[in-house]
XYZ file of C-alpha atoms in Angstrom:
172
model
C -35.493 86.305 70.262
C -37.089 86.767 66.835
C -40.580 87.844 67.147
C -43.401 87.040 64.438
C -43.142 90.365 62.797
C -39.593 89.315 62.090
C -40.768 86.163 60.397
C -42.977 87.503 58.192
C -40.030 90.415 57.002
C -37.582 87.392 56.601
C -40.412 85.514 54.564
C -41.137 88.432 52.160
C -37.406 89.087 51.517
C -37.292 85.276 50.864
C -40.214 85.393 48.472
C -39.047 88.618 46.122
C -35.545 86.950 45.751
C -37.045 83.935 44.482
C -38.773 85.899 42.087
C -35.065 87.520 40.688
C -34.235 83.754 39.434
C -31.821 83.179 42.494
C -30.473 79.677 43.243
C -32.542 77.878 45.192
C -29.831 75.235 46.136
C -27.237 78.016 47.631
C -27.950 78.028 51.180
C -29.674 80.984 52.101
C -28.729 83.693 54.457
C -32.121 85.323 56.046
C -30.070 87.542 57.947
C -27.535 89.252 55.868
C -23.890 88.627 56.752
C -21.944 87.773 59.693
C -23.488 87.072 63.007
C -22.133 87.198 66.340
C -21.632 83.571 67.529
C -22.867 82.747 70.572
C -22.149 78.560 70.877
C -19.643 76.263 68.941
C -20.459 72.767 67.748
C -18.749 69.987 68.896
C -20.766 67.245 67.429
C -23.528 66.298 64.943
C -26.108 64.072 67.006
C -28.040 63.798 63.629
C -29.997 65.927 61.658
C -32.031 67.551 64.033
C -29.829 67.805 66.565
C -26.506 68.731 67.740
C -23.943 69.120 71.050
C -22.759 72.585 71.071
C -20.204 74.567 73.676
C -21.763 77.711 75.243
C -19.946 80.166 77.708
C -17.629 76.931 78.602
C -20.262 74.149 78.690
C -21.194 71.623 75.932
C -24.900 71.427 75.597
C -27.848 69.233 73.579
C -29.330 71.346 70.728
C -32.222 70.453 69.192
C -32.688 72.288 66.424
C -36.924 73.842 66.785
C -39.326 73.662 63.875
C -37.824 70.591 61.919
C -37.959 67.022 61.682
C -35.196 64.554 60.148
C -35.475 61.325 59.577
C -34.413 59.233 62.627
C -30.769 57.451 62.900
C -30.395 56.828 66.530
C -33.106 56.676 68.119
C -33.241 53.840 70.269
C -35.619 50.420 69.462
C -36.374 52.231 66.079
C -34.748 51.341 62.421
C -32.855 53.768 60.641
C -35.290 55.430 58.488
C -35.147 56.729 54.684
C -32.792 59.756 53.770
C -31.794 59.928 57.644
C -28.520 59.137 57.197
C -27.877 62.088 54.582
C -29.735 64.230 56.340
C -27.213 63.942 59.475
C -24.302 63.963 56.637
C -26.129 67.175 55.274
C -26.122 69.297 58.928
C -22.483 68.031 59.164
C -21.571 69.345 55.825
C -23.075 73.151 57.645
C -22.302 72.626 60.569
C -18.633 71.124 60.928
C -17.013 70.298 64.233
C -15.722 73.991 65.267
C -18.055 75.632 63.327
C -18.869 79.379 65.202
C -23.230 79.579 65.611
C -25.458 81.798 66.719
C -28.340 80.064 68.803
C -32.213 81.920 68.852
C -34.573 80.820 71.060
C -37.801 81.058 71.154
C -40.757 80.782 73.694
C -39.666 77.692 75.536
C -36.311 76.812 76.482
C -35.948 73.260 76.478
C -37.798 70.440 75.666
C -38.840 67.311 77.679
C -35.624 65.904 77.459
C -33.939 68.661 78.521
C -32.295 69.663 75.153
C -31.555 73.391 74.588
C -34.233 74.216 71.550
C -32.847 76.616 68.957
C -33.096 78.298 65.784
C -29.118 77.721 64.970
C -27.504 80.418 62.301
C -24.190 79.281 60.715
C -21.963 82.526 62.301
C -19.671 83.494 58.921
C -22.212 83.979 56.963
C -26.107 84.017 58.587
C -27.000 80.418 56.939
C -30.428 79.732 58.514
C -29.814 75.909 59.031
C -33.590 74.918 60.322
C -34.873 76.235 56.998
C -32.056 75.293 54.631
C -32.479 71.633 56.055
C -35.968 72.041 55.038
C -35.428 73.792 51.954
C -32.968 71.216 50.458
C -35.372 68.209 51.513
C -33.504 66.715 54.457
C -35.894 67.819 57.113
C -40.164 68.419 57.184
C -41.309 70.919 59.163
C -42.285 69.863 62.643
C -44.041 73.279 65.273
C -44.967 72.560 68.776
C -46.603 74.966 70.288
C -45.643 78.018 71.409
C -42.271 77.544 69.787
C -43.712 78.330 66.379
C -41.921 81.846 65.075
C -41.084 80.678 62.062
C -43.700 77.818 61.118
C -45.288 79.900 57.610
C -41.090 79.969 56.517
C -40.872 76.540 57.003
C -44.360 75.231 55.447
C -43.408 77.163 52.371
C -39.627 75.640 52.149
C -41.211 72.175 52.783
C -43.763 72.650 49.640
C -40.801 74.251 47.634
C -38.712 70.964 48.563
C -41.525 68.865 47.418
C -42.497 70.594 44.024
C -38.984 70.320 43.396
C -38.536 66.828 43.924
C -35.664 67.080 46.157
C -34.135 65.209 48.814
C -36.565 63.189 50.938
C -39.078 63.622 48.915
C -37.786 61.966 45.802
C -35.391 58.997 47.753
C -38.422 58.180 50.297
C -41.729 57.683 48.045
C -43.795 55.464 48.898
């Protein structure tokens, strides 16, 4: 579990790099390296959420602290920029790909989907904030699951200052 002190550390290390001139459209690692995975995906659901296989068993991820726009969800319309957003989390997070899943304060959510902060295993790609970073998520905190809500409110006003995904397709 990442605590908020850790959030903070991760958001200051973010902040100074942007200040070298670094690429904002490279995904970013906020954790340095490799990781040791802890799940595989088996499927993109859509942008938000995915199946993954942990110790044996294939479970519901829902990835905490983001919001995509909706593709499946029942009795509602595809909505703008949803359908590259699920391409976009498929294009980190192909079938096989190794992850490392975080949790934070609560487990699951109401529909009994595993809630995670999910990590791209090679290489420590942060894939709730990239999503929000590149503009195919907002930010979305429900309390208490909220460790990394200041990270994501800044990548969100990045996202929209640069005119970037969702928020240049879906104007309105």
């Amino acid at each position: 579990m990442v605590d908020r002190n850790g959030a903070v550390i991760v958001f200051v290390v973010l902040a100074c790099t942007a200040c070298d001139g670094a690429d904002d459209s490279a995904p970013t690692t906020l954790v340095p390296g490799a990781l040791e995975a802890n799940a595989v995906v088996e499927d993109v659901v859509d942008g938000d959420t995915i199946d993954a296989t942990i110790d044996g068993r294939t479970d519901r991820v829902r990835l905490i602290g983001i919001d995509t726009p909706e593709t499946k969800k029942p009795n509602t319309p595809v909505e703008c920029f949803g359908p590259e957003a699920t391409s976009f989390t498929e294009s980190l997070l192909p079938v096989g790909t190794a992850i490392r899943i975080e949790r934070d304060t609560v487990n699951r959510d109401d529909f009994g989907r595993l809630l995670g902060y999910v990590y791209r295993a090679e290489d420590g790609v942060f894939v709730n904030y990239e999503s929000i970073r590149q503009g195919f998520a907002t930010p979305l905190s429900i309390e208490p699951n909220t460790a990394y809500v200041e990270l994501f409110v800044e990548a969100a006003r990045s996202a929209e200052s640069d005119d970037v995904g969702l928020w240049s397709a879906c104007k309105e």
